[in-house]
Amino acid sequence: MQELVAIASLGSVYLLFALGLSTAWGTIGILNFAHGAIFVSAAYGCYELLEVRQLPVPVLAVVAILIGATMSLLMQVLVFDQVRRRATSERAAETRILIGGIGVAMLPIALASHQTKNLAFGLSASGFEASIWTVGGVRVSSIQVATVVCAAGAAAALAWYLRRTRAGLALRSLGVDDQVAALMGIDRRRYAWATMAVAGGLAGLAGVLLTLNLGAISAESGDALLIKAFACVVLGGVGSTVGVVVGCFTLAASEVWVLTQTSGMWVEAVSFGIIFAVLLLRPQGIFGRQEVRRV
Amino acid sequence: MSAFYASNLVLVQATLVAILLALSIQVPLRLGVFSLAGVGSYGIGAYVSANLVLREEMGALPTMLVSGLVAAAVGLLLGVIIYRLAGLYLAMATIAFDLTVGVVALNGGDWTGGPVGLFGVFTNLTMGLLFGTVVLVLVLVHLTEVGRLSRRITTVREDPELAASMGVNVRAYRLTAFVVSGFLGGLAGCLNTLTRSAVGLQDVSFHLVVVALTTIIVGGALSWRGAVIGAVLFTWLPSVLEVVGEWQEFVYGLIVVLAAIFLPTGLYGLWCSVRRWLVDRMRPRPRPRPGSEPRPEAPSAAAAAEQEVAAR
Amino acid sequence: MSVVVLAGCGSAGPAASGPQGGDGLPDTVRLMVSVPLTGPAAFAGTEAEKGYELAVEEINETGFLGEGVTLEIDVKDTQASVQKAASDFTAAVSDPEVSAVLGSLSSGEAVAQSPIAENQKMPTVYIQAGSPGVVLGDYTYRFPTPMSAYYDVLSQYVEEQGWDSVGVVYAPWIPTLKDVGEVALPAMAEELGMEVTASVATQQTTQDFTAPIEQVLATDPDVVSIIQAGPANATAMQQLRQAGYDGPVLGNSSAGAGTLAPAGAAGAGMVWPVDFAPGADDPASQEFVELYREANDGEDPYPYAAEAYDAVWFVARALKEADSAGREEVKDAMATIAAQPWTGALGTDREFEDNNLVVGGVAIEWDGSQENVLYSAER
């Protein structure tokens, strides 16, 4: 039972982080390597803010969402749009966006590591203390509940938006074939901006929730999550919201299982093994409908 | 023996290794295979060579060959399994492969030395052999960038369907890309171990993927000259950036971003267009079609790059 | 002719052999300091740098090396890059002015520097770098021994508490911590007749410790040991408390330097060994603490500063002993110095063992806001 709580909270963190990554990749074709940097920057921004004044956790969450959304939007406008405009072909653009993301990620991370000297930082200055409830012998902390609720809410809202609204339909059509979508009069840039802002906001929220949950992170904490999120996205199928949810919880469950059944040395290999196996057996992921470009 | 050379010997060696590592990513890219498996091969080569020297007391040349071949064999196996994938999916799968090599290195017990790695790997490798190897590799790569083979490779990259209809065995070309990438990566890893005399987890880290990619994107992805330019630049940059001190990571990131945006064909592509512009300015005369006059000194890959630039 | 030995264009040629040995010290003696000032170990590096500077200042002001002789250090940032660390080291070897090197405190970098040191006959003194492969021969020294050598300073504390079993969550991807988690801690437990109920390894990408902690607590140990680095220390403490464990925790020295501060009250009760603590009662250590406070606006030194301070003094004493700036002479003098008892920031009358300075260790407890000294090792 206690393992289920661990799986739920771990999977929810992965989910908050991976949702934006997956949506951007599946709709506007941007695999953003700076997603982890946004996550860390939002948490770091809140940490700096707390040095100046005391704020309650809900306000911090809003601040983090704003920081994340702003950073992500800036990246889109200043870097990814520029890359796409100058690239010679779609494939070249893909490679360069990946590289651009790697480069852009270095900037805020360099800033944060410099300021913190790479030491751990946390949000304990907010005075937040997680309360622990014991339900039938199983311990649950308030921050775990909050993480699960936020993740579930974000996933549900995103799924509804993509499925049930005209804008969502337009966005999905970009993912299927952006040239046809452009002919239908869908303004790709506008949608790209909106998508990136939402993705960044989610990463920012994940940053604050995870920092509260863990107590401390450091400037380097984003990288580890990025790889895990890739695994979740690939597993569930790029662009499928349901798929990402399943992917995140599957990965969390397998990691917790490996950790509790073995000495823990091979936990790392789980996520890579999953990426590999899925790409091999079902390249579109479990729920992916999008046809993977084959040769 | 010049003092400069002696005091910067490590950087000279590192540059040569970086060239090979960059090529292990660049060769598949030129064939339209976005594979980053070269970094995993680098790790395989690094650890295999350490074991060959420490356990078998093998000499430098056989160690280099065996390490390269082992990594090439793994590359072939990987290629057979995932050659159907393309684009970002392929990149992701190969990154997973790279990281798996890292996990194996950490948990390999006596074979890899775990978190400490292996040290004391001394062989009879000379700078002459090191230089010779890299020059030989560059010559071989250069041969794929000129003449008919170069045109085939470009077609396989730009239009696989067309290539197939012309009777080019696209699958064989792609598999070859995996094998060559594996060999070059393995060789690079091996030489790194032999020059450093030690191997550790830093030789199998994700950071190497970043380094190799940025090297060829900034240098230029379509010619070995780009790989050389990038390798020299990024190997020597840290010492130059020492003046920037605490902000070097920031500057490094900025360089990568700017290159990704403004140099679609890398520094080498930029050089080609500048040279071409100069030539056009120097010798103003009517030309029937730009780029049609035979220019033997410009290899076709560069010409393709120039046309890409010109086309925009 | 190996490439590790400097080969000039394929032909054998010995590298610059450093300053001329022989009669007396030159007016300026130069040392190269290789230290990570950026990257993950930046904090340790910047603290160490203060120790290096302090020792040099003191040596020059007191005229320790003789009339008109100044010691100069050339600080090079390794930038958290093994390659840069090796490259700077080679540059120092081929610089005829450099008499000795103060090597990197980061294990990976030190392992890359040591083969060059031994091959090129460059006397090198490391601090921290607790991995095997750092001290290789006559030219390499380390201040102090790795943590696993003085981890058993906690024995006294464990015995007082009367625990019979321990559960461990450790990070095997860091050489020093792997050593503590797999060797030193089990050895101490065996010595005290304790049972290790569970030993769970976590990986570099593990950020959430809920599952490993559950696994350890499921085996119902009397005490939990958390052997982690960086923010993971704070995280594991917080989650350990949330999981209902509220007793003391056996940790390791990377929980120091305020690493536990983000965990707030949850961090209180972690106990770990250090090689040096400003609050320890050793007279020589206290002397250093006074000196350091004077130079740094009253702040307390971290272990890195104490180690660095001693490393410079070690070289200085060797220089004086050798009465020469030549590398061979310095190396020989180092062996002489190391054969005698050592008194410095790390303690009074310490011994060397295989070129490592042996320290007794100090047990430290974190009370939620600061580090307190529990006791120092019996001498």
PDB file of N, CA and C in Angstrom, chain A residues 25 31 33 78-79 82-83 86 88 91 94-96 98-100 102-104 106-107 110-111 114 227 230 234 238 265-266 268-269 272 275-276 279-280 283 290 292-295, chain B residues 34 78 81-82 84-89 92-93 95-97 99-100 103 107 157 174 206 210 213 217 246-247 249-250 252-254 256-257 259-264 308 312:
ATOM      1  N   TRP A  25       5.914  18.601 -28.301  1.00  0.00           N
ATOM      2  CA  TRP A  25       6.528  17.692 -29.269  1.00  0.00           C
ATOM      3  C   TRP A  25       5.464  17.170 -30.246  1.00  0.00           C
ATOM      4  N   LEU A  31      10.921  19.473 -29.666  1.00  0.00           N
ATOM      5  CA  LEU A  31      11.419  18.656 -28.556  1.00  0.00           C
ATOM      6  C   LEU A  31      12.327  19.563 -27.750  1.00  0.00           C
ATOM      7  N   PHE A  33      14.703  20.708 -25.176  1.00  0.00           N
ATOM      8  CA  PHE A  33      15.705  20.246 -24.229  1.00  0.00           C
ATOM      9  C   PHE A  33      15.903  21.229 -23.075  1.00  0.00           C
ATOM     10  N   LEU A  78      12.432  33.961 -29.222  1.00  0.00           N
ATOM     11  CA  LEU A  78      13.808  34.387 -29.483  1.00  0.00           C
ATOM     12  C   LEU A  78      14.672  33.300 -30.120  1.00  0.00           C
ATOM     13  N   VAL A  79      14.361  32.041 -29.839  1.00  0.00           N
ATOM     14  CA  VAL A  79      15.237  30.986 -30.344  1.00  0.00           C
ATOM     15  C   VAL A  79      14.536  30.076 -31.365  1.00  0.00           C
ATOM     16  N   GLN A  82      13.191  31.629 -34.525  1.00  0.00           N
ATOM     17  CA  GLN A  82      14.300  32.097 -35.373  1.00  0.00           C
ATOM     18  C   GLN A  82      14.961  30.923 -36.084  1.00  0.00           C
ATOM     19  N   VAL A  83      15.143  29.824 -35.335  1.00  0.00           N
ATOM     20  CA  VAL A  83      15.760  28.644 -35.938  1.00  0.00           C
ATOM     21  C   VAL A  83      14.907  28.166 -37.098  1.00  0.00           C
ATOM     22  N   ARG A  86      15.106  30.187 -40.282  1.00  0.00           N
ATOM     23  CA  ARG A  86      16.355  30.164 -41.048  1.00  0.00           C
ATOM     24  C   ARG A  86      16.747  28.767 -41.507  1.00  0.00           C
ATOM     25  N   THR A  88      17.040  25.159 -43.289  1.00  0.00           N
ATOM     26  CA  THR A  88      16.909  24.848 -44.717  1.00  0.00           C
ATOM     27  C   THR A  88      15.809  23.824 -44.964  1.00  0.00           C
ATOM     28  N   ARG A  91      13.813  18.795 -41.411  1.00  0.00           N
ATOM     29  CA  ARG A  91      14.687  17.920 -40.649  1.00  0.00           C
ATOM     30  C   ARG A  91      15.832  18.706 -40.014  1.00  0.00           C
ATOM     31  N   GLU A  94      14.563  20.421 -36.969  1.00  0.00           N
ATOM     32  CA  GLU A  94      14.440  19.524 -35.813  1.00  0.00           C
ATOM     33  C   GLU A  94      15.765  19.434 -35.054  1.00  0.00           C
ATOM     34  N   THR A  95      16.830  19.149 -35.801  1.00  0.00           N
ATOM     35  CA  THR A  95      18.149  19.005 -35.187  1.00  0.00           C
ATOM     36  C   THR A  95      18.565  20.295 -34.497  1.00  0.00           C
ATOM     37  N   ARG A  96      18.322  21.422 -35.200  1.00  0.00           N
ATOM     38  CA  ARG A  96      18.799  22.700 -34.649  1.00  0.00           C
ATOM     39  C   ARG A  96      17.975  23.135 -33.446  1.00  0.00           C
ATOM     40  N   LEU A  98      16.719  21.128 -31.321  1.00  0.00           N
ATOM     41  CA  LEU A  98      17.248  20.303 -30.238  1.00  0.00           C
ATOM     42  C   LEU A  98      18.524  20.935 -29.664  1.00  0.00           C
ATOM     43  N   ILE A  99      19.421  21.316 -30.562  1.00  0.00           N
ATOM     44  CA  ILE A  99      20.677  21.948 -30.137  1.00  0.00           C
ATOM     45  C   ILE A  99      20.422  23.294 -29.469  1.00  0.00           C
ATOM     46  N   GLY A 100      19.532  24.084 -30.102  1.00  0.00           N
ATOM     47  CA  GLY A 100      19.210  25.392 -29.540  1.00  0.00           C
ATOM     48  C   GLY A 100      18.693  25.243 -28.117  1.00  0.00           C
ATOM     49  N   ILE A 102      19.389  22.834 -26.030  1.00  0.00           N
ATOM     50  CA  ILE A 102      20.519  22.485 -25.162  1.00  0.00           C
ATOM     51  C   ILE A 102      21.289  23.755 -24.777  1.00  0.00           C
ATOM     52  N   GLY A 103      21.503  24.612 -25.769  1.00  0.00           N
ATOM     53  CA  GLY A 103      22.241  25.850 -25.511  1.00  0.00           C
ATOM     54  C   GLY A 103      21.481  26.789 -24.591  1.00  0.00           C
ATOM     55  N   VAL A 104      20.200  26.967 -24.891  1.00  0.00           N
ATOM     56  CA  VAL A 104      19.374  27.880 -24.103  1.00  0.00           C
ATOM     57  C   VAL A 104      19.298  27.406 -22.658  1.00  0.00           C
ATOM     58  N   MET A 106      21.508  26.098 -20.937  1.00  0.00           N
ATOM     59  CA  MET A 106      22.725  26.413 -20.181  1.00  0.00           C
ATOM     60  C   MET A 106      22.647  27.793 -19.527  1.00  0.00           C
ATOM     61  N   LEU A 107      21.891  28.709 -20.139  1.00  0.00           N
ATOM     62  CA  LEU A 107      21.927  30.089 -19.665  1.00  0.00           C
ATOM     63  C   LEU A 107      21.340  30.248 -18.255  1.00  0.00           C
ATOM     64  N   ALA A 110      23.337  28.198 -15.686  1.00  0.00           N
ATOM     65  CA  ALA A 110      24.617  28.808 -15.322  1.00  0.00           C
ATOM     66  C   ALA A 110      24.392  29.908 -14.292  1.00  0.00           C
ATOM     67  N   LEU A 111      23.329  30.653 -14.502  1.00  0.00           N
ATOM     68  CA  LEU A 111      22.984  31.741 -13.596  1.00  0.00           C
ATOM     69  C   LEU A 111      22.667  31.202 -12.199  1.00  0.00           C
ATOM     70  N   HIS A 114      25.616  29.644 -10.453  1.00  0.00           N
ATOM     71  CA  HIS A 114      26.539  30.673  -9.993  1.00  0.00           C
ATOM     72  C   HIS A 114      26.054  31.287  -8.696  1.00  0.00           C
ATOM     73  N   ILE A 227      15.328  13.255 -18.902  1.00  0.00           N
ATOM     74  CA  ILE A 227      15.475  11.924 -19.493  1.00  0.00           C
ATOM     75  C   ILE A 227      14.277  11.049 -19.130  1.00  0.00           C
ATOM     76  N   PHE A 230      11.279  12.033 -21.160  1.00  0.00           N
ATOM     77  CA  PHE A 230      11.369  11.486 -22.522  1.00  0.00           C
ATOM     78  C   PHE A 230      10.860  10.057 -22.535  1.00  0.00           C
ATOM     79  N   VAL A 234       7.713   8.808 -24.771  1.00  0.00           N
ATOM     80  CA  VAL A 234       7.897   7.791 -25.798  1.00  0.00           C
ATOM     81  C   VAL A 234       7.033   6.569 -25.497  1.00  0.00           C
ATOM     82  N   VAL A 238       3.779   9.958 -28.421  1.00  0.00           N
ATOM     83  CA  VAL A 238       3.923  11.405 -28.498  1.00  0.00           C
ATOM     84  C   VAL A 238       2.596  12.052 -28.857  1.00  0.00           C
ATOM     85  N   MET A 265      20.553  -1.017  -8.013  1.00  0.00           N
ATOM     86  CA  MET A 265      21.623  -0.596  -8.921  1.00  0.00           C
ATOM     87  C   MET A 265      21.134  -0.362 -10.353  1.00  0.00           C
ATOM     88  N   TRP A 266      20.059  -1.026 -10.719  1.00  0.00           N
ATOM     89  CA  TRP A 266      19.667  -0.980 -12.136  1.00  0.00           C
ATOM     90  C   TRP A 266      18.453  -0.112 -12.394  1.00  0.00           C
ATOM     91  N   GLU A 268      18.216   2.934 -13.057  1.00  0.00           N
ATOM     92  CA  GLU A 268      18.444   3.804 -14.205  1.00  0.00           C
ATOM     93  C   GLU A 268      18.062   3.124 -15.504  1.00  0.00           C
ATOM     94  N   ALA A 269      18.434   1.864 -15.577  1.00  0.00           N
ATOM     95  CA  ALA A 269      18.276   1.158 -16.844  1.00  0.00           C
ATOM     96  C   ALA A 269      16.806   0.970 -17.199  1.00  0.00           C
ATOM     97  N   PHE A 272      15.560   3.700 -19.644  1.00  0.00           N
ATOM     98  CA  PHE A 272      16.180   3.576 -20.974  1.00  0.00           C
ATOM     99  C   PHE A 272      15.674   2.321 -21.666  1.00  0.00           C
ATOM    100  N   ILE A 275      12.285   3.038 -23.120  1.00  0.00           N
ATOM    101  CA  ILE A 275      12.375   3.816 -24.365  1.00  0.00           C
ATOM    102  C   ILE A 275      12.704   2.883 -25.521  1.00  0.00           C
ATOM    103  N   PHE A 276      13.692   2.077 -25.281  1.00  0.00           N
ATOM    104  CA  PHE A 276      14.211   1.199 -26.316  1.00  0.00           C
ATOM    105  C   PHE A 276      13.183   0.176 -26.766  1.00  0.00           C
ATOM    106  N   LEU A 279      10.146   1.802 -28.606  1.00  0.00           N
ATOM    107  CA  LEU A 279      10.458   2.263 -29.958  1.00  0.00           C
ATOM    108  C   LEU A 279      10.591   1.081 -30.906  1.00  0.00           C
ATOM    109  N   LEU A 280      11.020  -0.024 -30.334  1.00  0.00           N
ATOM    110  CA  LEU A 280      11.251  -1.215 -31.153  1.00  0.00           C
ATOM    111  C   LEU A 280       9.953  -1.891 -31.520  1.00  0.00           C
ATOM    112  N   PRO A 283       6.603   1.784 -32.243  1.00  0.00           N
ATOM    113  CA  PRO A 283       7.255   3.091 -32.293  1.00  0.00           C
ATOM    114  C   PRO A 283       6.301   4.246 -31.999  1.00  0.00           C
ATOM    115  N   GLN A 290      -0.271   8.774 -34.173  1.00  0.00           N
ATOM    116  CA  GLN A 290       0.492   9.433 -35.211  1.00  0.00           C
ATOM    117  C   GLN A 290       1.450   8.434 -35.855  1.00  0.00           C
ATOM    118  N   VAL A 292       4.633   7.166 -37.265  1.00  0.00           N
ATOM    119  CA  VAL A 292       6.041   7.543 -37.185  1.00  0.00           C
ATOM    120  C   VAL A 292       6.615   7.511 -38.592  1.00  0.00           C
ATOM    121  N   ARG A 293       7.436   8.494 -38.879  1.00  0.00           N
ATOM    122  CA  ARG A 293       8.039   8.493 -40.211  1.00  0.00           C
ATOM    123  C   ARG A 293       8.949   7.290 -40.353  1.00  0.00           C
ATOM    124  N   ARG A 294       8.597   6.455 -41.297  1.00  0.00           N
ATOM    125  CA  ARG A 294       9.436   5.287 -41.540  1.00  0.00           C
ATOM    126  C   ARG A 294      10.247   5.526 -42.798  1.00  0.00           C
ATOM    127  N   VAL A 295      11.233   4.721 -42.932  1.00  0.00           N
ATOM    128  CA  VAL A 295      12.044   4.850 -44.135  1.00  0.00           C
ATOM    129  C   VAL A 295      11.527   3.873 -45.170  1.00  0.00           C
TER     130      VAL A 295
ATOM    131  N   PHE B  34      19.771  10.330 -37.958  1.00  0.00           N
ATOM    132  CA  PHE B  34      19.994  11.176 -36.788  1.00  0.00           C
ATOM    133  C   PHE B  34      20.294  10.285 -35.586  1.00  0.00           C
ATOM    134  N   LEU B  78      22.806  -2.734 -33.219  1.00  0.00           N
ATOM    135  CA  LEU B  78      21.876  -1.644 -32.925  1.00  0.00           C
ATOM    136  C   LEU B  78      21.177  -1.195 -34.201  1.00  0.00           C
ATOM    137  N   ILE B  81      18.494  -3.427 -35.386  1.00  0.00           N
ATOM    138  CA  ILE B  81      17.288  -3.340 -34.555  1.00  0.00           C
ATOM    139  C   ILE B  81      16.497  -2.068 -34.835  1.00  0.00           C
ATOM    140  N   ILE B  82      17.163  -0.917 -34.954  1.00  0.00           N
ATOM    141  CA  ILE B  82      16.399   0.336 -34.975  1.00  0.00           C
ATOM    142  C   ILE B  82      16.530   1.137 -36.261  1.00  0.00           C
ATOM    143  N   ARG B  84      14.771   1.291 -38.722  1.00  0.00           N
ATOM    144  CA  ARG B  84      13.487   1.750 -39.266  1.00  0.00           C
ATOM    145  C   ARG B  84      13.100   3.125 -38.722  1.00  0.00           C
ATOM    146  N   LEU B  85      13.593   3.437 -37.544  1.00  0.00           N
ATOM    147  CA  LEU B  85      13.206   4.705 -36.925  1.00  0.00           C
ATOM    148  C   LEU B  85      13.848   5.873 -37.666  1.00  0.00           C
ATOM    149  N   ALA B  86      13.227   7.044 -37.525  1.00  0.00           N
ATOM    150  CA  ALA B  86      13.805   8.218 -38.163  1.00  0.00           C
ATOM    151  C   ALA B  86      13.643   9.424 -37.252  1.00  0.00           C
ATOM    152  N   GLY B  87      14.365  10.486 -37.580  1.00  0.00           N
ATOM    153  CA  GLY B  87      14.189  11.766 -36.901  1.00  0.00           C
ATOM    154  C   GLY B  87      14.412  11.685 -35.400  1.00  0.00           C
ATOM    155  N   LEU B  88      13.529  12.404 -34.681  1.00  0.00           N
ATOM    156  CA  LEU B  88      13.712  12.511 -33.236  1.00  0.00           C
ATOM    157  C   LEU B  88      13.569  11.177 -32.528  1.00  0.00           C
ATOM    158  N   TYR B  89      12.751  10.282 -33.099  1.00  0.00           N
ATOM    159  CA  TYR B  89      12.577   8.973 -32.469  1.00  0.00           C
ATOM    160  C   TYR B  89      13.890   8.209 -32.459  1.00  0.00           C
ATOM    161  N   MET B  92      16.162   9.739 -29.888  1.00  0.00           N
ATOM    162  CA  MET B  92      15.808   9.302 -28.535  1.00  0.00           C
ATOM    163  C   MET B  92      16.289   7.882 -28.257  1.00  0.00           C
ATOM    164  N   ALA B  93      16.051   6.994 -29.235  1.00  0.00           N
ATOM    165  CA  ALA B  93      16.443   5.592 -29.033  1.00  0.00           C
ATOM    166  C   ALA B  93      17.953   5.485 -28.842  1.00  0.00           C
ATOM    167  N   ILE B  95      19.947   7.858 -27.763  1.00  0.00           N
ATOM    168  CA  ILE B  95      20.320   8.442 -26.473  1.00  0.00           C
ATOM    169  C   ILE B  95      20.097   7.405 -25.372  1.00  0.00           C
ATOM    170  N   ALA B  96      18.990   6.661 -25.492  1.00  0.00           N
ATOM    171  CA  ALA B  96      18.724   5.600 -24.516  1.00  0.00           C
ATOM    172  C   ALA B  96      19.853   4.578 -24.537  1.00  0.00           C
ATOM    173  N   PHE B  97      20.340   4.273 -25.747  1.00  0.00           N
ATOM    174  CA  PHE B  97      21.465   3.344 -25.870  1.00  0.00           C
ATOM    175  C   PHE B  97      22.698   3.895 -25.159  1.00  0.00           C
ATOM    176  N   LEU B  99      22.879   6.024 -22.716  1.00  0.00           N
ATOM    177  CA  LEU B  99      22.732   6.039 -21.267  1.00  0.00           C
ATOM    178  C   LEU B  99      22.794   4.632 -20.695  1.00  0.00           C
ATOM    179  N   THR B 100      22.318   3.661 -21.471  1.00  0.00           N
ATOM    180  CA  THR B 100      22.393   2.275 -21.015  1.00  0.00           C
ATOM    181  C   THR B 100      23.855   1.858 -20.859  1.00  0.00           C
ATOM    182  N   VAL B 103      24.960   3.013 -17.564  1.00  0.00           N
ATOM    183  CA  VAL B 103      24.498   2.196 -16.430  1.00  0.00           C
ATOM    184  C   VAL B 103      25.342   0.935 -16.320  1.00  0.00           C
ATOM    185  N   ASN B 107      27.712  -0.349 -13.182  1.00  0.00           N
ATOM    186  CA  ASN B 107      27.444  -1.606 -12.477  1.00  0.00           C
ATOM    187  C   ASN B 107      28.307  -2.761 -12.960  1.00  0.00           C
ATOM    188  N   ARG B 157      20.339  10.943 -48.184  1.00  0.00           N
ATOM    189  CA  ARG B 157      19.936  11.834 -47.107  1.00  0.00           C
ATOM    190  C   ARG B 157      18.701  12.643 -47.494  1.00  0.00           C
ATOM    191  N   ARG B 174      22.311   2.857 -44.741  1.00  0.00           N
ATOM    192  CA  ARG B 174      21.987   3.228 -43.360  1.00  0.00           C
ATOM    193  C   ARG B 174      22.706   2.333 -42.357  1.00  0.00           C
ATOM    194  N   PHE B 206      25.927  11.771 -20.351  1.00  0.00           N
ATOM    195  CA  PHE B 206      25.065  12.432 -21.327  1.00  0.00           C
ATOM    196  C   PHE B 206      25.720  13.703 -21.848  1.00  0.00           C
ATOM    197  N   VAL B 210      25.942  16.141 -25.718  1.00  0.00           N
ATOM    198  CA  VAL B 210      25.859  17.589 -25.915  1.00  0.00           C
ATOM    199  C   VAL B 210      27.120  18.098 -26.608  1.00  0.00           C
ATOM    200  N   LEU B 213      27.306  16.896 -30.344  1.00  0.00           N
ATOM    201  CA  LEU B 213      26.315  17.576 -31.181  1.00  0.00           C
ATOM    202  C   LEU B 213      26.689  19.029 -31.428  1.00  0.00           C
ATOM    203  N   ILE B 217      27.364  20.966 -34.993  1.00  0.00           N
ATOM    204  CA  ILE B 217      26.401  21.988 -35.393  1.00  0.00           C
ATOM    205  C   ILE B 217      27.115  23.325 -35.564  1.00  0.00           C
ATOM    206  N   GLU B 246      33.871  32.795 -13.974  1.00  0.00           N
ATOM    207  CA  GLU B 246      32.669  32.159 -13.457  1.00  0.00           C
ATOM    208  C   GLU B 246      31.554  32.082 -14.487  1.00  0.00           C
ATOM    209  N   TRP B 247      31.640  32.844 -15.541  1.00  0.00           N
ATOM    210  CA  TRP B 247      30.520  32.897 -16.483  1.00  0.00           C
ATOM    211  C   TRP B 247      30.738  32.071 -17.730  1.00  0.00           C
ATOM    212  N   GLU B 249      30.163  28.940 -18.476  1.00  0.00           N
ATOM    213  CA  GLU B 249      29.025  28.107 -18.888  1.00  0.00           C
ATOM    214  C   GLU B 249      28.021  28.946 -19.668  1.00  0.00           C
ATOM    215  N   PHE B 250      27.823  30.159 -19.176  1.00  0.00           N
ATOM    216  CA  PHE B 250      26.875  31.069 -19.795  1.00  0.00           C
ATOM    217  C   PHE B 250      27.318  31.398 -21.217  1.00  0.00           C
ATOM    218  N   TYR B 252      29.361  29.750 -23.117  1.00  0.00           N
ATOM    219  CA  TYR B 252      29.294  28.507 -23.908  1.00  0.00           C
ATOM    220  C   TYR B 252      27.881  28.318 -24.445  1.00  0.00           C
ATOM    221  N   GLY B 253      26.902  28.463 -23.556  1.00  0.00           N
ATOM    222  CA  GLY B 253      25.502  28.309 -23.957  1.00  0.00           C
ATOM    223  C   GLY B 253      25.117  29.311 -25.034  1.00  0.00           C
ATOM    224  N   LEU B 254      25.580  30.530 -24.841  1.00  0.00           N
ATOM    225  CA  LEU B 254      25.267  31.598 -25.792  1.00  0.00           C
ATOM    226  C   LEU B 254      25.822  31.271 -27.174  1.00  0.00           C
ATOM    227  N   VAL B 256      26.420  28.352 -28.413  1.00  0.00           N
ATOM    228  CA  VAL B 256      25.644  27.264 -29.006  1.00  0.00           C
ATOM    229  C   VAL B 256      24.319  27.780 -29.572  1.00  0.00           C
ATOM    230  N   VAL B 257      23.634  28.625 -28.797  1.00  0.00           N
ATOM    231  CA  VAL B 257      22.352  29.164 -29.250  1.00  0.00           C
ATOM    232  C   VAL B 257      22.528  29.968 -30.529  1.00  0.00           C
ATOM    233  N   ALA B 259      24.872  29.829 -32.719  1.00  0.00           N
ATOM    234  CA  ALA B 259      25.222  28.969 -33.850  1.00  0.00           C
ATOM    235  C   ALA B 259      23.983  28.257 -34.370  1.00  0.00           C
ATOM    236  N   ALA B 260      23.142  27.784 -33.448  1.00  0.00           N
ATOM    237  CA  ALA B 260      21.936  27.064 -33.866  1.00  0.00           C
ATOM    238  C   ALA B 260      21.033  27.970 -34.692  1.00  0.00           C
ATOM    239  N   ILE B 261      20.975  29.254 -34.307  1.00  0.00           N
ATOM    240  CA  ILE B 261      20.077  30.170 -35.025  1.00  0.00           C
ATOM    241  C   ILE B 261      20.710  30.687 -36.323  1.00  0.00           C
ATOM    242  N   PHE B 262      21.914  31.206 -36.208  1.00  0.00           N
ATOM    243  CA  PHE B 262      22.463  31.988 -37.322  1.00  0.00           C
ATOM    244  C   PHE B 262      23.381  31.234 -38.259  1.00  0.00           C
ATOM    245  N   LEU B 263      23.776  30.024 -37.878  1.00  0.00           N
ATOM    246  CA  LEU B 263      24.694  29.299 -38.761  1.00  0.00           C
ATOM    247  C   LEU B 263      24.057  27.990 -39.217  1.00  0.00           C
ATOM    248  N   PRO B 264      23.102  28.048 -40.136  1.00  0.00           N
ATOM    249  CA  PRO B 264      22.419  26.818 -40.539  1.00  0.00           C
ATOM    250  C   PRO B 264      23.383  25.794 -41.109  1.00  0.00           C
ATOM    251  N   GLU B 308      22.609  25.412 -50.506  1.00  0.00           N
ATOM    252  CA  GLU B 308      21.581  25.560 -49.471  1.00  0.00           C
ATOM    253  C   GLU B 308      21.545  26.995 -48.976  1.00  0.00           C
ATOM    254  N   ARG B 312      18.398  30.285 -49.934  1.00  0.00           N
ATOM    255  CA  ARG B 312      17.518  31.000 -49.018  1.00  0.00           C
ATOM    256  C   ARG B 312      17.352  32.457 -49.424  1.00  0.00           C
TER     257      ARG B 312
END
